[in-house]
CSV table of C-alpha atoms in Angstrom, one decimal:
chain,number,residue,atom,x,y,z
A,886,MET,CA,60.7,45.4,119.2
A,887,ALA,CA,63.8,47.3,118.1
A,888,VAL,CA,67.0,45.8,116.7
A,889,GLN,CA,69.8,46.0,119.3
A,890,PRO,CA,72.4,48.6,118.2
A,891,ILE,CA,75.6,47.2,116.8
A,892,THR,CA,78.8,47.6,118.8
A,893,ARG,CA,81.4,50.2,117.9
A,894,ARG,CA,83.6,47.4,116.6
A,895,GLY,CA,80.8,46.2,114.4
A,896,LEU,CA,80.3,49.7,113.0
A,897,VAL,CA,84.0,50.3,112.4
A,898,PHE,CA,84.9,46.8,111.2
A,899,GLY,CA,81.8,45.0,110.2
A,900,THR,CA,79.7,46.6,107.6
A,901,GLY,CA,78.9,43.0,106.5
A,902,ALA,CA,77.6,42.4,109.9
A,903,MET,CA,75.5,45.6,109.7
A,904,MET,CA,74.0,44.3,106.4
A,905,ALA,CA,73.4,40.9,107.8
A,906,THR,CA,71.4,42.1,110.8
A,907,ALA,CA,67.7,41.3,110.6
A,908,ALA,CA,65.4,44.2,109.7
A,909,ALA,CA,63.5,45.8,112.5
A,910,PRO,CA,59.7,45.4,112.2
A,911,ALA,CA,58.2,48.5,110.6
A,912,ALA,CA,56.7,50.8,113.1
A,913,ARG,CA,53.8,52.5,111.5
A,914,SER,CA,52.4,54.3,114.6
A,915,GLY,CA,54.8,57.2,114.8
A,916,GLN,CA,57.6,55.2,116.5
A,917,THR,CA,61.2,55.4,115.3
A,918,ILE,CA,62.3,52.5,113.2
A,919,ASP,CA,65.9,51.3,113.9
A,920,LEU,CA,67.4,50.5,110.5
A,921,THR,CA,70.6,48.8,109.3
A,922,TRP,CA,72.2,49.3,105.9
A,923,GLY,CA,70.9,45.9,104.9
A,924,ASP,CA,67.3,47.1,105.3
A,925,LEU,CA,68.0,49.6,102.5
A,926,ILE,CA,68.8,46.9,100.0
A,927,PRO,CA,65.8,45.6,98.1
A,928,GLY,CA,64.9,42.1,99.3
A,929,GLY,CA,67.0,42.7,102.4
A,930,PRO,CA,70.4,41.3,103.2
A,931,ASP,CA,69.4,37.6,103.0
A,932,HIS,CA,70.3,37.2,99.3
A,933,LEU,CA,73.8,38.6,100.1
A,934,THR,CA,74.7,36.0,102.9
A,935,ASP,CA,77.0,33.9,100.7
A,936,THR,CA,78.7,36.9,99.3
A,937,ILE,CA,79.3,38.3,102.8
A,938,ARG,CA,80.7,35.0,104.0
A,939,ASP,CA,83.0,34.8,101.0
A,940,LEU,CA,84.3,38.4,101.6
A,941,ILE,CA,85.0,38.3,105.3
A,942,GLY,CA,88.3,39.9,105.8
A,943,TYR,CA,88.1,42.0,102.6
A,944,HIS,CA,87.5,45.7,102.4
A,945,THR,CA,83.8,46.7,102.3
A,946,ALA,CA,84.2,48.6,99.1
A,947,SER,CA,85.1,45.3,97.4
A,948,PHE,CA,81.9,43.8,98.7
A,949,LEU,CA,79.8,46.7,97.5
A,950,GLN,CA,81.2,46.4,94.0
A,951,LEU,CA,79.8,42.9,93.7
A,952,LEU,CA,76.2,43.9,94.3
A,953,PRO,CA,74.1,43.2,91.2
A,954,THR,CA,73.3,46.4,89.2
A,955,GLU,CA,69.6,46.1,89.6
A,956,VAL,CA,69.9,45.8,93.4
A,957,ASP,CA,72.4,48.5,94.0
A,958,ARG,CA,70.5,51.1,92.0
A,959,THR,CA,67.1,50.3,93.5
A,960,VAL,CA,65.8,51.7,96.8
A,961,VAL,CA,63.4,50.4,99.4
A,962,GLU,CA,60.3,52.6,99.6
A,963,ASP,CA,58.9,50.9,102.7
A,964,TYR,CA,60.3,53.7,104.9
A,965,ASN,CA,59.1,56.7,103.0
A,966,GLY,CA,57.8,59.3,105.4
A,967,GLN,CA,58.8,57.2,108.4
A,968,GLN,CA,60.8,58.3,111.4
A,969,VAL,CA,64.0,56.2,111.2
A,970,ARG,CA,67.3,55.8,113.1
A,971,LEU,CA,70.4,54.7,111.2
A,972,PRO,CA,74.1,54.5,112.3
A,973,GLY,CA,76.9,55.3,109.8
A,974,TYR,CA,79.7,57.6,109.0
A,975,MET,CA,79.4,61.3,108.2
A,976,VAL,CA,80.8,62.8,105.0
A,977,PRO,CA,80.2,66.6,105.6
A,978,LEU,CA,79.1,68.7,102.7
A,979,ASP,CA,79.3,71.9,104.5
A,980,PHE,CA,81.4,73.1,107.5
A,981,LEU,CA,79.7,76.1,109.1
A,982,SER,CA,81.1,78.0,112.1
A,983,THR,CA,78.3,76.4,114.1
A,984,GLY,CA,78.7,72.9,112.7
A,985,VAL,CA,77.6,70.6,109.9
A,986,THR,CA,74.0,70.8,108.7
A,987,GLU,CA,74.2,68.7,105.5
A,988,PHE,CA,76.2,65.5,105.0
A,989,LEU,CA,76.2,62.1,103.4
A,990,LEU,CA,75.7,59.2,105.7
A,991,VAL,CA,77.5,56.1,104.5
A,992,PRO,CA,78.0,52.5,105.8
A,993,TYR,CA,81.8,52.4,106.0
A,994,VAL,CA,84.9,54.7,106.5
A,995,GLY,CA,86.3,56.1,103.3
A,996,ALA,CA,83.1,55.9,101.3
A,997,CYS,CA,82.7,58.7,98.7
A,998,ILE,CA,86.3,59.6,98.9
A,999,HIS,CA,87.8,56.7,96.9
A,1000,VAL,CA,86.3,55.2,93.8
A,1001,PRO,CA,83.8,53.8,93.4
A,1002,PRO,CA,81.4,55.2,96.0
A,1003,PRO,CA,78.8,52.9,97.6
A,1004,PRO,CA,75.7,52.3,95.5
A,1005,PRO,CA,72.8,54.8,95.8
A,1006,ASN,CA,70.8,52.5,98.2
A,1007,GLN,CA,73.8,52.7,100.6
A,1008,ILE,CA,74.0,56.5,100.8
A,1009,ALA,CA,71.6,58.9,102.6
A,1010,MET,CA,71.7,62.7,102.3
A,1011,VAL,CA,71.1,64.1,105.8
A,1012,ARG,CA,69.8,67.5,106.6
A,1013,ALA,CA,70.3,68.1,110.3
A,1014,GLU,CA,67.7,70.0,112.3
A,1015,THR,CA,70.5,71.8,114.2
A,1016,PRO,CA,74.2,72.1,113.3
A,1017,TYR,CA,76.2,69.1,114.5
A,1018,GLU,CA,79.6,70.1,115.8
A,1019,THR,CA,82.5,68.1,114.2
A,1020,SER,CA,85.8,69.0,112.7
A,1021,ARG,CA,86.5,65.8,110.8
A,1022,TYR,CA,85.3,63.5,108.1
A,1023,PHE,CA,83.9,60.0,108.8
A,1024,GLU,CA,82.8,60.5,112.3
A,1025,ALA,CA,80.6,57.6,113.5
A,1026,VAL,CA,77.1,59.0,114.2
A,1027,THR,CA,73.6,57.9,114.6
A,1028,VAL,CA,70.9,59.9,112.7
A,1029,ALA,CA,67.2,60.0,113.5
A,1030,GLY,CA,64.8,61.7,111.2
A,1031,ARG,CA,62.2,61.5,108.5
A,1032,MET,CA,63.3,59.3,105.6
A,1033,GLN,CA,62.4,59.7,101.9
A,1034,THR,CA,63.5,57.9,98.8
A,1035,GLU,CA,65.0,60.6,96.6
A,1036,HIS,CA,67.5,60.2,93.9
A,1037,LEU,CA,70.2,62.9,94.0
A,1038,SER,CA,73.1,63.1,91.6
A,1039,MET,CA,76.2,64.7,93.2
A,1040,ASP,CA,79.9,65.0,92.3
A,1041,LEU,CA,80.7,62.6,95.1
A,1042,ALA,CA,78.1,60.0,94.5
A,1043,GLU,CA,74.5,59.0,93.5
A,1044,VAL,CA,72.3,59.2,96.5
A,1045,GLY,CA,69.1,57.1,97.0
A,1046,TYR,CA,67.7,58.4,100.3
A,1047,THR,CA,67.3,61.6,102.3
A,1048,ILE,CA,66.8,62.0,106.0
A,1049,GLY,CA,65.4,65.3,106.9
A,1050,GLU,CA,64.5,67.0,110.2
A,1051,ALA,CA,67.4,64.9,111.5
A,1052,ASP,CA,68.8,64.7,115.0
A,1053,VAL,CA,72.5,63.7,114.9
A,1054,GLU,CA,74.4,62.1,117.8
A,1055,PRO,CA,77.8,60.6,118.2
A,1056,TYR,CA,77.5,56.8,117.6
A,1057,GLY,CA,76.8,54.9,120.8
A,1058,TRP,CA,75.3,57.8,122.7
A,1059,ARG,CA,71.7,57.2,123.8
């Protein structure tokens, strides 16, 4: 059973809703696991419910700054080597003439551009199988690929996950 995809409004305006969405059951038989950003927080989003409720109407970056240090630096290893699908916003790291092949996937618009960036467990480095054609930052996309926990330190941010062999589609297209 897969988690129903969130609405475009939910992706654009409701990162808190994305985090509060229940985790999809882990598919261990080669199926793709539909993830939310809350699934990538140790212990899941349940411990954040009161914080989310208190911060409704505030910018997501404010919410992410309140995450406890031990939670925001820790990654969930349950999805290592699994085929996953995760919606988010693209922060391109390269613009080739054929499209973008490496980018950061983040849960909200503006992440990694203003300070502070999201915590490592809310950023994935994506390596696309084929170049994705885009000419802008923060395009809403859905990424499907093989997830690994991998700590990367970059100028823009600390990254906690990588998604390789990725297929990238505009958000909502399936």
